[in-house]
Coordinates of C-alpha atoms and ligand atoms in Angstrom, one line a residue:
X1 CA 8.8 -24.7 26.7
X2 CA 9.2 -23.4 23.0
X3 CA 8.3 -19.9 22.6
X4 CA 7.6 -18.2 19.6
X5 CA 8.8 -14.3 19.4
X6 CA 7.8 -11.9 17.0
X7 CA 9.7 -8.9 15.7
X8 CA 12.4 -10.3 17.4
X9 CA 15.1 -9.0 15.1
X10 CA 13.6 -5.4 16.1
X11 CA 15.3 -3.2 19.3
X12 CA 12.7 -5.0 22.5
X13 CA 12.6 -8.3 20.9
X14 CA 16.0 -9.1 20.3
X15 CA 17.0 -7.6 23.9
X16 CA 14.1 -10.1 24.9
X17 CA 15.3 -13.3 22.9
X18 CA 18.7 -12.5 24.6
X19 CA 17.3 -12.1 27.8
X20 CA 15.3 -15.8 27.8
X21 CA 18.4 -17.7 26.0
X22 CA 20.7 -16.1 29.3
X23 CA 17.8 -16.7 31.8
X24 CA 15.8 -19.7 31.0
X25 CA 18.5 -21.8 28.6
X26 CA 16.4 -25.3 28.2
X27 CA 13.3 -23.7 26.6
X28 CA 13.2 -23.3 23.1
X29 CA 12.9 -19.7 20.9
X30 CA 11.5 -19.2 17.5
X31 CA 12.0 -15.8 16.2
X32 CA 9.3 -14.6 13.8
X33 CA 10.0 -11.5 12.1
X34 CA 9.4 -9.5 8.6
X35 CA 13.0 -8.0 9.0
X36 CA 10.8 -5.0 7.9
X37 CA 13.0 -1.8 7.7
X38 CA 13.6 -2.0 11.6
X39 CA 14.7 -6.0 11.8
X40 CA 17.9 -6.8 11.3
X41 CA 19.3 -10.1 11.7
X42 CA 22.8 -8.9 13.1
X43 CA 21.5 -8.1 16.0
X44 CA 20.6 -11.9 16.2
X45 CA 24.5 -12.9 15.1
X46 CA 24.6 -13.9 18.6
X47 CA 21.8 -16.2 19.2
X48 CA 22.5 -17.7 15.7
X49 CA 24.7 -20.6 17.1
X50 CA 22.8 -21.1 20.0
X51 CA 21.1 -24.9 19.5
X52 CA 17.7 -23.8 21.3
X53 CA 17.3 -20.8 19.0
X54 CA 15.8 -20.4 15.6
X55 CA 15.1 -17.6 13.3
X56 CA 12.0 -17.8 11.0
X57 CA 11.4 -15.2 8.1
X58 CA 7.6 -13.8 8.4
X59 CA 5.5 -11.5 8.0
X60 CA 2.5 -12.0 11.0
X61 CA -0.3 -10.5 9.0
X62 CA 0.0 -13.6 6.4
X63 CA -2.4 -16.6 7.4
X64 CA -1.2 -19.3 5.4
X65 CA 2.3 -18.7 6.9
X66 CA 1.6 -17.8 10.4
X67 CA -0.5 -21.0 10.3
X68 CA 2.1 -23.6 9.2
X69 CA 5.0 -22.6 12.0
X70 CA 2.2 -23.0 14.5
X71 CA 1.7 -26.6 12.9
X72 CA 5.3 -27.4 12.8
X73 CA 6.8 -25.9 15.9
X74 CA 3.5 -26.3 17.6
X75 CA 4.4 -23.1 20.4
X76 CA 3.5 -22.9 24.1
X77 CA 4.0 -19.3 24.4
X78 CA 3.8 -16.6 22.0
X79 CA 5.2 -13.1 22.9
X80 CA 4.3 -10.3 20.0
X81 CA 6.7 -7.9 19.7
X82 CA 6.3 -7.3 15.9
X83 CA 4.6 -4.3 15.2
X84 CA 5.1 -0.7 13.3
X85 CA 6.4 1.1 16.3
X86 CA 7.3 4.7 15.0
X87 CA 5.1 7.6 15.6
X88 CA 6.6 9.7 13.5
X89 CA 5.9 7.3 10.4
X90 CA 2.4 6.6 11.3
X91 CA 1.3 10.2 11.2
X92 CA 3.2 10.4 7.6
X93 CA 1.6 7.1 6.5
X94 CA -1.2 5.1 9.0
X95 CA -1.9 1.6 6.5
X96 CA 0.5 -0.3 7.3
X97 CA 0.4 0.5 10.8
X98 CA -3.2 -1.1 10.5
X99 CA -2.4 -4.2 8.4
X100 CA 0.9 -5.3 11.0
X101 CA -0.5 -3.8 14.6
X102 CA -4.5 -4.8 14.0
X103 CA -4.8 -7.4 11.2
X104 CA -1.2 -9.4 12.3
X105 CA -2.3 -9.7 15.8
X106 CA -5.6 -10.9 15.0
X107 CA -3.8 -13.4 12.8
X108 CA -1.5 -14.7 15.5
X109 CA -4.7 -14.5 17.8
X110 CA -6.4 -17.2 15.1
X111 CA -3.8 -19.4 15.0
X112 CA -3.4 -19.8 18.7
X113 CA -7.6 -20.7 18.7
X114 CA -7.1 -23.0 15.9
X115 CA -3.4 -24.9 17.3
X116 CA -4.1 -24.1 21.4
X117 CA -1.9 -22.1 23.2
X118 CA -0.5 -22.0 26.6
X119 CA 0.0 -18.4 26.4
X120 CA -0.1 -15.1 24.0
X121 CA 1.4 -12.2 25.2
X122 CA 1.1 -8.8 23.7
X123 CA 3.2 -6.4 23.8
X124 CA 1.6 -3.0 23.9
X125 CA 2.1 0.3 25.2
X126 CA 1.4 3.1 27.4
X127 CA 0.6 5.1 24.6
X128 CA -3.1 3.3 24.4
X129 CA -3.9 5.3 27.3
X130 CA -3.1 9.0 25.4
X131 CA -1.4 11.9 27.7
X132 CA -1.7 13.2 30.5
X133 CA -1.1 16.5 31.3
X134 CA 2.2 18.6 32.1
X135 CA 0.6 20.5 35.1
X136 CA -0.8 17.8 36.9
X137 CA 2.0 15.7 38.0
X138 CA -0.2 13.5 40.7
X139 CA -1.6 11.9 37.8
X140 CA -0.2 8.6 36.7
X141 CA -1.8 5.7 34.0
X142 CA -3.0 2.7 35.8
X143 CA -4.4 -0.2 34.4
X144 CA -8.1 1.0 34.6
X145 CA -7.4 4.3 33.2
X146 CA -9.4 4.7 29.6
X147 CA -7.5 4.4 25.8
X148 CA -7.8 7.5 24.5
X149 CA -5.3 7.9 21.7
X150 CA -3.6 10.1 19.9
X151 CA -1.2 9.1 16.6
X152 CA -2.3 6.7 14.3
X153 CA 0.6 4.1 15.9
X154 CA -1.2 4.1 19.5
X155 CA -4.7 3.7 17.8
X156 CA -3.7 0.5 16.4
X157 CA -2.0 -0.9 19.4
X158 CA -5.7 0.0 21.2
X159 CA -6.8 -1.7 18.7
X160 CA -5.2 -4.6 18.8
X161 CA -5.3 -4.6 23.0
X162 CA -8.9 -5.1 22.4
X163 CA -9.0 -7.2 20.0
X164 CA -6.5 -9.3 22.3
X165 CA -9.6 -8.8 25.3
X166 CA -12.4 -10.0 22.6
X167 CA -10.8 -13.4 22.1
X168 CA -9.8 -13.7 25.8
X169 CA -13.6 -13.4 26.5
X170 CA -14.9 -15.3 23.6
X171 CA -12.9 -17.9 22.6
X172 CA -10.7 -18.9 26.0
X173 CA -7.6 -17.5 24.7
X174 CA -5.0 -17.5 27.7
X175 CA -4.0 -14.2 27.0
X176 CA -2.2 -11.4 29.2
X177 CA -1.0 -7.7 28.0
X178 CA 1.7 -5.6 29.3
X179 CA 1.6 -1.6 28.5
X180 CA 5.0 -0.1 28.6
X181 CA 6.7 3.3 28.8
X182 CA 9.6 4.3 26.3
X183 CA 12.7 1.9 26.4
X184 CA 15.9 2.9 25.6
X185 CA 19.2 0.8 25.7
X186 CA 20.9 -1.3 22.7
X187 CA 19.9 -2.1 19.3
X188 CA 17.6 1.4 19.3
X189 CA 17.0 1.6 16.1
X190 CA 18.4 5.3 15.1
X191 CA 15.0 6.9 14.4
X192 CA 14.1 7.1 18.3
X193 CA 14.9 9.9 19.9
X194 CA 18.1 8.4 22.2
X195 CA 20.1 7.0 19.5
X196 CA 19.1 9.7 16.9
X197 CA 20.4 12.4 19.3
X198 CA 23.6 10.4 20.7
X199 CA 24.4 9.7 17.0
X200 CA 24.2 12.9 15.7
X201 CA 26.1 13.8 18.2
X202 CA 29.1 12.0 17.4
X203 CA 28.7 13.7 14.1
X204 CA 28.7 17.2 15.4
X205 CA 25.3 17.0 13.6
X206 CA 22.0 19.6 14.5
X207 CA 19.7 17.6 17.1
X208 CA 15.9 18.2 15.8
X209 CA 14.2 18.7 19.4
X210 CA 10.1 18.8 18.9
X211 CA 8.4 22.2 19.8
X212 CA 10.1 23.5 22.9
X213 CA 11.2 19.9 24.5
X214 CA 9.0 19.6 26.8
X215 CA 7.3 16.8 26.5
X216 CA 7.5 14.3 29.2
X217 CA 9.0 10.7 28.8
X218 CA 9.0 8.0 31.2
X219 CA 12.2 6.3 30.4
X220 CA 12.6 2.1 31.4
X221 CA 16.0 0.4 30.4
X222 CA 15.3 -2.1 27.9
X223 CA 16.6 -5.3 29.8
X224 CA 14.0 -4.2 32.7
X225 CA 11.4 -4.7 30.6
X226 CA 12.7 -8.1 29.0
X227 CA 12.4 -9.0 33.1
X228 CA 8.5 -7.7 33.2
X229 CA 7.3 -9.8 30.3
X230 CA 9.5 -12.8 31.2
X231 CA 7.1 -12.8 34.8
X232 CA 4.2 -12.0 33.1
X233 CA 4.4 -14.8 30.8
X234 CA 5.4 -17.5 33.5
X235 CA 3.2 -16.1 37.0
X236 CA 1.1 -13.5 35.4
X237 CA -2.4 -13.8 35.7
X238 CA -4.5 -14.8 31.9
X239 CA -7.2 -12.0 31.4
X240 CA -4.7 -9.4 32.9
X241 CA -3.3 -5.6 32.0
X242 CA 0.0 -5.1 33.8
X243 CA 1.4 -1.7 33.3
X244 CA 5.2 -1.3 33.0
X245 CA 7.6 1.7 34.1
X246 CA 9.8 2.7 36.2
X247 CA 8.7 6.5 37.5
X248 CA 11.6 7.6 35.6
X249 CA 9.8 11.0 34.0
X250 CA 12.5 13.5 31.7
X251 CA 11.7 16.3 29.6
X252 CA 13.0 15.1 26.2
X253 CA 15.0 18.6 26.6
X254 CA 16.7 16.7 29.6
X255 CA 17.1 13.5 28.2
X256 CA 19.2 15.5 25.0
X257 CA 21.1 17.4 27.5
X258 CA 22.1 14.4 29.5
X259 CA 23.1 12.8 25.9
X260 CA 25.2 15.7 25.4
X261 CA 27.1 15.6 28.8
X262 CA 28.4 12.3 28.6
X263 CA 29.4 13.1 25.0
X264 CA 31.3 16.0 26.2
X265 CA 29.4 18.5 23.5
X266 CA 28.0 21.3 22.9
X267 CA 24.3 22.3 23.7
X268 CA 24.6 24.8 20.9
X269 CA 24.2 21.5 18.2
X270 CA 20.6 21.7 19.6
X271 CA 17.8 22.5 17.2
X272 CA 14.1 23.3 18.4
X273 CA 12.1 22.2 15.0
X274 CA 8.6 22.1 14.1
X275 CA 6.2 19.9 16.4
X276 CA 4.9 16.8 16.0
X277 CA 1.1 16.8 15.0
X278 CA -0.9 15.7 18.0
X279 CA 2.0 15.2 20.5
X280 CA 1.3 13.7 23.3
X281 CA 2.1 15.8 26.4
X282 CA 3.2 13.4 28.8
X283 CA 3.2 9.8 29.6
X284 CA 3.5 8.5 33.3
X285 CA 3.0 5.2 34.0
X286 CA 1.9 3.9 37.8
X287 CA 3.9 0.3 38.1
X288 CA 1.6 -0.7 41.8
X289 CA 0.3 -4.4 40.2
X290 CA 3.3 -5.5 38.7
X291 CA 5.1 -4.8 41.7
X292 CA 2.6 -5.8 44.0
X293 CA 1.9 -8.7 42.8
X294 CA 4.6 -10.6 40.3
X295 CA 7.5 -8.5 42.5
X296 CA 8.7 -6.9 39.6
X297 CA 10.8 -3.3 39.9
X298 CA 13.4 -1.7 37.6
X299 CA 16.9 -2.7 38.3
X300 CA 18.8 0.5 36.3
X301 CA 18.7 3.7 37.0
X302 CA 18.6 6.5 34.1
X303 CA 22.1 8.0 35.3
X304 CA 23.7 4.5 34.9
X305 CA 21.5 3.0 32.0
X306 CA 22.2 6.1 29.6
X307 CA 25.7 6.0 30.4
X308 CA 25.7 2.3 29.3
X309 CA 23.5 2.9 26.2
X310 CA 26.0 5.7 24.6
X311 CA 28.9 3.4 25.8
X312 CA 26.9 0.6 23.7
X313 CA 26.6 3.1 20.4
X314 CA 29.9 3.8 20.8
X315 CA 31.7 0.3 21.2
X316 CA 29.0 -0.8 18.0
X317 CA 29.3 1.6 15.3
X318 CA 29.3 -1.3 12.7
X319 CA 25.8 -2.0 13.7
X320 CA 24.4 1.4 13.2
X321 CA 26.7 3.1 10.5
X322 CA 25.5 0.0 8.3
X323 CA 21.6 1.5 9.3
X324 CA 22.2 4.9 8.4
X325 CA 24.2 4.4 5.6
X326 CA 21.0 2.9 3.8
X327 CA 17.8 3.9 3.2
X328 CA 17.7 5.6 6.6
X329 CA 19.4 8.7 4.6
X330 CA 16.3 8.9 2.7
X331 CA 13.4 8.6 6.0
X332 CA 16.3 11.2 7.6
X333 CA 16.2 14.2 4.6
X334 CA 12.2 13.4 4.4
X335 CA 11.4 13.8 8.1
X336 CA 13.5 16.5 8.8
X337 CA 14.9 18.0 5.5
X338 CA 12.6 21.1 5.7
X339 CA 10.9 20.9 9.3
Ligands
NAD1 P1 11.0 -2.1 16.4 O1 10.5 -1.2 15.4 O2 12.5 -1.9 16.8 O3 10.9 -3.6 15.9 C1 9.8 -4.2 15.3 C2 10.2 -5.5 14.8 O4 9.0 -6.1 14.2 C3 11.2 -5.5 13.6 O5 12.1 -6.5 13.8 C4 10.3 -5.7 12.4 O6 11.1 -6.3 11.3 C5 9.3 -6.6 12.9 N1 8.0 -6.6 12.1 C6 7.4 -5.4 11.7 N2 6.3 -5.8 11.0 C7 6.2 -7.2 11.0 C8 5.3 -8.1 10.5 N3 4.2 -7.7 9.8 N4 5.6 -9.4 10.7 C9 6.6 -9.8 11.4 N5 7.5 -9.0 11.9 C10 7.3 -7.6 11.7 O7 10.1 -2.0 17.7 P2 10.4 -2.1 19.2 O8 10.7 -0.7 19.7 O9 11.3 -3.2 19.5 O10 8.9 -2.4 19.8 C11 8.5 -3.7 19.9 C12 7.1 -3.8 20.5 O11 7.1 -3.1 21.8 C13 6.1 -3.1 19.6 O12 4.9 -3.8 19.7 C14 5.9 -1.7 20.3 O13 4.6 -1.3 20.1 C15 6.1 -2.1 21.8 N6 6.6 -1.1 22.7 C16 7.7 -0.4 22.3 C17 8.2 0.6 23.2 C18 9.5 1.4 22.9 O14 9.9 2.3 23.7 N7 10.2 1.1 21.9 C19 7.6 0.8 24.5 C20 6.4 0.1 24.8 C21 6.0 -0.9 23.9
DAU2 O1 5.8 5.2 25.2 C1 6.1 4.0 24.5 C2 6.4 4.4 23.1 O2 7.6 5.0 23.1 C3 6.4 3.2 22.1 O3 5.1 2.7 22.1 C4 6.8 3.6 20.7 O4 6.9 2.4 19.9 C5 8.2 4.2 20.8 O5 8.6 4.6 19.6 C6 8.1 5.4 21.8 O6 7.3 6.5 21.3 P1 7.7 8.0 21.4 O7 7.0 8.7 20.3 O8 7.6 8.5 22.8 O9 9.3 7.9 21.1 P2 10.3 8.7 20.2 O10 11.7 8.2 20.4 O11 9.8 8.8 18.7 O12 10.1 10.2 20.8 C7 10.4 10.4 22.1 C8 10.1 11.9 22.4 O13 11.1 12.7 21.7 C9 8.8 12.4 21.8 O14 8.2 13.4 22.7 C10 9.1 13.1 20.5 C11 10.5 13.6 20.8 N1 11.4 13.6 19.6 C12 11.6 12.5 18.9 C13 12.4 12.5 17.8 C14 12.6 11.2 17.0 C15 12.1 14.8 19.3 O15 12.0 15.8 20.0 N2 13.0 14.7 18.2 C16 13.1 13.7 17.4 O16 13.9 13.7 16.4

């Protein structure tokens, strides 16, 4: 089977290409990615020698060159990672989150009408369905629950998840959509809240938590996910939502605290700063189909999986000193020079 993955030089995808190349070796990967500010091709050094693997530079959101990798590699599957996946930059600046999440997936969606497709899987996110409230924690998203977003970022993943719907219903598109709660494990990029604060950390730097922490993640280790898709795109049923999680819920409060234990710190380098606009409350995802019916359920457990993630940073400072050495410095003073 050849798959083609996009944003796989980002943080999911690249955990993903490693995960099909380990777990399925005879079928055949094509990265597509912009190597936008997020992708980075060293995170690929590893799959570069592999025979089955091949990394295409791309940006999904241009026709003309979406359209002539379909014609030439001619894909069974395509999984879409690639999108503008930061919150935080979508509230500062929404376009391009409109021209990669909306118009690039209704690109890809074209090409798979226009070349046939066995599959297309997109990625999206729990965020489509907004928050849920701290109070109530009987409440969980399922897949029926309503979009309702909040940030710029989760309003073009809805928008794309529909868009995804339309040409499953109209043109016959095989298609199949996975929402997922927050990852977390290697090749974070250092903007995200878990390798920002182990990083600063090791720096004996200020950690910038929102408004009073207390916002509510539901944290999946990344390779857990990579599992969930890989089902979804082989048993899963076309026409389908499956939600993703792992009813792991922190306060981001927590989740720094932890961070700081394992580092052996100080939770005086913690810094309550201003609030995002329009942060969601809580997300809480309810995992029943994916379970029930595909057998899927998370293999690491937060204690173990954030031990293993700061033990990744650690043993692979190359990888994100290079990031932050870079035009990271710049987004960094920007974001939270005077918050
Ligand atoms: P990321 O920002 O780390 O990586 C995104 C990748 O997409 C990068 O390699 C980037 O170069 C590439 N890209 C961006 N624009 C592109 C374009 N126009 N054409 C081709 N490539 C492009 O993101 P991530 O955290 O790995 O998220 C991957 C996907 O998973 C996204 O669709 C996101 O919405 C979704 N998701 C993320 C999380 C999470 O916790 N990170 C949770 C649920 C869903
Ligand atoms: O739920 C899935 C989503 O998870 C994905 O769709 C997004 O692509 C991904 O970025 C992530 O979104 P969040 O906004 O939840 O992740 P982030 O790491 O930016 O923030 C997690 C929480 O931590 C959030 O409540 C905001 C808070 N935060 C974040 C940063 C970067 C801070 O308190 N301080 C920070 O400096």
């Amino acid at each position: 089977m050849t798959i083609i993955v996009t944003g796989g030089a980002g943080f999911i995808g690249s955990n993903f290409i490693y995960f099909e190349l380990k777990n399925h070796p005879a079928d055949k990967i094509i990265c597509l990615d912009k190597l936008t500010y997020a992708g980075n091709l060293e995170t690929l050094a590893e799959a570069q020698g592999n025979k089955n693997f091949e990394f295409v530079r791309g940006d999904i959101a241009d026709r003309e060159g979406v359209y002539k990798l379909f014609a030439a590699v001619k894909p069974d599957v395509v999984v879409n990672f690639a999108a503008e996946s930061h919150v935080d930059r979508s509230i500062e600046d929404p376009e391009l989150f409109l021209r990669t999440n909306i118009i690039g997936t209704s690109v890809l969606l074209d090409a798979c009408r226009k070349f046939g497709i066995e599959r297309f899987h997109q990625v999206s996110t729990d965020e489509v369905y907004g928050d849920l409230p701290l109070d109530r924690p009987d409440l969980f998203f399922t897949e029926t629950t309503n979009l309702h977003t909040s940030s710029p970022y989760s309003a073009s993943k809805a928008a794309a998840d529909l868009l995804v719907q339309a040409y499953q219903r109209t043109y016959k598109i095989p298609a199949t959509i996975s929402r997922c709660s927050n990852n977390y494990g290697p090749f974070h990029f250092p903007e995200k809240l878990i390798p920002l604060m182990i990083i600063n950390a090791l720096h004996d730097k200020k950690l910038p938590v929102y408004g009073k922490g207390i916002n509510v993640r539901d944290w999946l280790y990344v390779e857990d996910h990579c599992a969930a898709i890989d089902l979804i795109i082989r048993r899963g049923t076309v026409g389908e939502v499956y939600n993703i999680g792992g009813h792991n819920e922190r306060t981001n409060l927590d989740v720094v605290k932890t961070i700081l234990k394992i580092l052996g710190k100080s939770e005086d380098l913690i810094e309550f700063v201003t609030d995002r606009k329009g942060h969601d409350q809580r997300y809480a995802i309810d995992p029943t189909k994916i379970s029930r019916e595909l057998g899927w359920t998370p293999q690491t457990k937060f204690d173990d999986g954030i031990k293993k993630t700061v033990a990744w940073y650690l043993d692979n400072r190359a990888w994100w000193e290079k990031i932050i050495s870079g035009e990271y410095k710049n987004y960094y003073a920007k974001m939270y020079g005077n918050r």
